[in-house]
């Protein structure tokens, strides 16, 4: 049985990058999956397996970035 993560690499997905990403390419890309979860990958190394997260986890992550509670500056 194929690995689900491997299937993410082989599937044709529409990857989106933040409009705020810096010119050096230091950003992540996200793609919506058919089950409403998201695949997230490093834009500098798209050959690596993407991380799969639930849509709720992604929303909470983005909210934490927005309100500063993620501790990332």
PDB file of C-alpha atoms in Angstrom:
ATOM      1  CA  UNK A   1       0.000   0.000   0.000  1.00  0.00           C
ATOM      2  CA  UNK A   2       1.507   3.369  -0.976  1.00  0.00           C
ATOM      3  CA  UNK A   3       2.449   5.860   1.712  1.00  0.00           C
ATOM      4  CA  UNK A   4      -0.067   8.757   1.959  1.00  0.00           C
ATOM      5  CA  UNK A   5       2.772  11.274   2.118  1.00  0.00           C
ATOM      6  CA  UNK A   6       4.277   9.820  -1.041  1.00  0.00           C
ATOM      7  CA  UNK A   7       0.911  10.283  -2.734  1.00  0.00           C
ATOM      8  CA  UNK A   8       1.048  13.981  -1.866  1.00  0.00           C
ATOM      9  CA  UNK A   9       4.267  14.325  -3.831  1.00  0.00           C
ATOM     10  CA  UNK A  10       2.880  12.564  -6.879  1.00  0.00           C
ATOM     11  CA  UNK A  11      -0.522  14.280  -6.954  1.00  0.00           C
ATOM     12  CA  UNK A  12      -0.907  17.423  -9.060  1.00  0.00           C
ATOM     13  CA  UNK A  13      -1.701  20.128  -6.523  1.00  0.00           C
ATOM     14  CA  UNK A  14      -2.189  23.874  -6.822  1.00  0.00           C
ATOM     15  CA  UNK A  15       0.466  25.345  -4.555  1.00  0.00           C
ATOM     16  CA  UNK A  16       0.018  28.864  -3.190  1.00  0.00           C
ATOM     17  CA  UNK A  17       2.683  31.130  -1.767  1.00  0.00           C
ATOM     18  CA  UNK A  18       2.118  34.106   0.488  1.00  0.00           C
ATOM     19  CA  UNK A  19       2.094  37.475  -1.225  1.00  0.00           C
ATOM     20  CA  UNK A  20       4.336  38.599   1.660  1.00  0.00           C
ATOM     21  CA  UNK A  21       7.084  36.099   0.919  1.00  0.00           C
ATOM     22  CA  UNK A  22      10.517  37.631   0.535  1.00  0.00           C
ATOM     23  CA  UNK A  23      12.438  37.653  -2.717  1.00  0.00           C
ATOM     24  CA  UNK A  24      15.048  35.214  -1.356  1.00  0.00           C
ATOM     25  CA  UNK A  25      12.475  32.420  -1.499  1.00  0.00           C
ATOM     26  CA  UNK A  26      12.294  31.904   2.257  1.00  0.00           C
ATOM     27  CA  UNK A  27       8.700  30.831   2.416  1.00  0.00           C
ATOM     28  CA  UNK A  28       6.324  27.930   2.584  1.00  0.00           C
ATOM     29  CA  UNK A  29       3.714  26.913   0.063  1.00  0.00           C
ATOM     30  CA  UNK A  30       0.337  25.395   0.860  1.00  0.00           C
ATOM     31  CA  UNK A  31      -2.080  23.369  -1.231  1.00  0.00           C
ATOM     32  CA  UNK A  32      -5.655  22.375  -0.383  1.00  0.00           C
ATOM     33  CA  UNK A  33      -6.296  18.625  -0.509  1.00  0.00           C
ATOM     34  CA  UNK A  34      -9.585  16.961  -1.521  1.00  0.00           C
ATOM     35  CA  UNK A  35     -10.418  16.111   2.116  1.00  0.00           C
ATOM     36  CA  UNK A  36     -10.064  19.836   3.106  1.00  0.00           C
ATOM     37  CA  UNK A  37      -6.715  19.289   4.844  1.00  0.00           C
ATOM     38  CA  UNK A  38      -3.606  21.078   3.582  1.00  0.00           C
ATOM     39  CA  UNK A  39      -0.214  20.061   2.307  1.00  0.00           C
ATOM     40  CA  UNK A  40       2.592  22.436   3.312  1.00  0.00           C
ATOM     41  CA  UNK A  41       6.102  22.452   1.858  1.00  0.00           C
ATOM     42  CA  UNK A  42       9.322  24.445   1.830  1.00  0.00           C
ATOM     43  CA  UNK A  43       9.492  26.413  -1.415  1.00  0.00           C
ATOM     44  CA  UNK A  44      13.291  26.016  -1.547  1.00  0.00           C
ATOM     45  CA  UNK A  45      13.114  22.208  -1.567  1.00  0.00           C
ATOM     46  CA  UNK A  46       9.927  21.046  -3.236  1.00  0.00           C
ATOM     47  CA  UNK A  47      11.326  17.534  -3.726  1.00  0.00           C
ATOM     48  CA  UNK A  48      10.868  16.765  -0.017  1.00  0.00           C
ATOM     49  CA  UNK A  49       7.645  15.314   1.305  1.00  0.00           C
ATOM     50  CA  UNK A  50       5.078  17.951   2.246  1.00  0.00           C
ATOM     51  CA  UNK A  51       3.630  18.152   5.740  1.00  0.00           C
ATOM     52  CA  UNK A  52      -0.082  17.354   5.937  1.00  0.00           C
ATOM     53  CA  UNK A  53      -2.159  19.372   8.431  1.00  0.00           C
ATOM     54  CA  UNK A  54      -5.853  19.717   9.143  1.00  0.00           C
ATOM     55  CA  UNK A  55      -7.562  22.889   8.004  1.00  0.00           C
ATOM     56  CA  UNK A  56      -8.326  23.715  11.658  1.00  0.00           C
ATOM     57  CA  UNK A  57      -4.664  23.369  12.654  1.00  0.00           C
ATOM     58  CA  UNK A  58      -3.644  25.609   9.733  1.00  0.00           C
ATOM     59  CA  UNK A  59      -6.220  28.251  10.714  1.00  0.00           C
ATOM     60  CA  UNK A  60      -4.959  28.214  14.308  1.00  0.00           C
ATOM     61  CA  UNK A  61      -1.360  28.506  13.126  1.00  0.00           C
ATOM     62  CA  UNK A  62      -2.170  31.502  10.927  1.00  0.00           C
ATOM     63  CA  UNK A  63      -4.110  33.154  13.761  1.00  0.00           C
ATOM     64  CA  UNK A  64      -1.136  32.661  16.107  1.00  0.00           C
ATOM     65  CA  UNK A  65       1.152  34.286  13.545  1.00  0.00           C
ATOM     66  CA  UNK A  66      -1.259  37.167  13.153  1.00  0.00           C
ATOM     67  CA  UNK A  67      -1.676  37.862  16.884  1.00  0.00           C
ATOM     68  CA  UNK A  68       1.981  37.222  17.766  1.00  0.00           C
ATOM     69  CA  UNK A  69       1.350  34.267  20.061  1.00  0.00           C
ATOM     70  CA  UNK A  70       3.370  31.908  17.815  1.00  0.00           C
ATOM     71  CA  UNK A  71       6.590  33.451  19.133  1.00  0.00           C
ATOM     72  CA  UNK A  72       7.994  33.932  15.645  1.00  0.00           C
ATOM     73  CA  UNK A  73       9.409  37.298  14.691  1.00  0.00           C
TER      74      UNK A  73
END
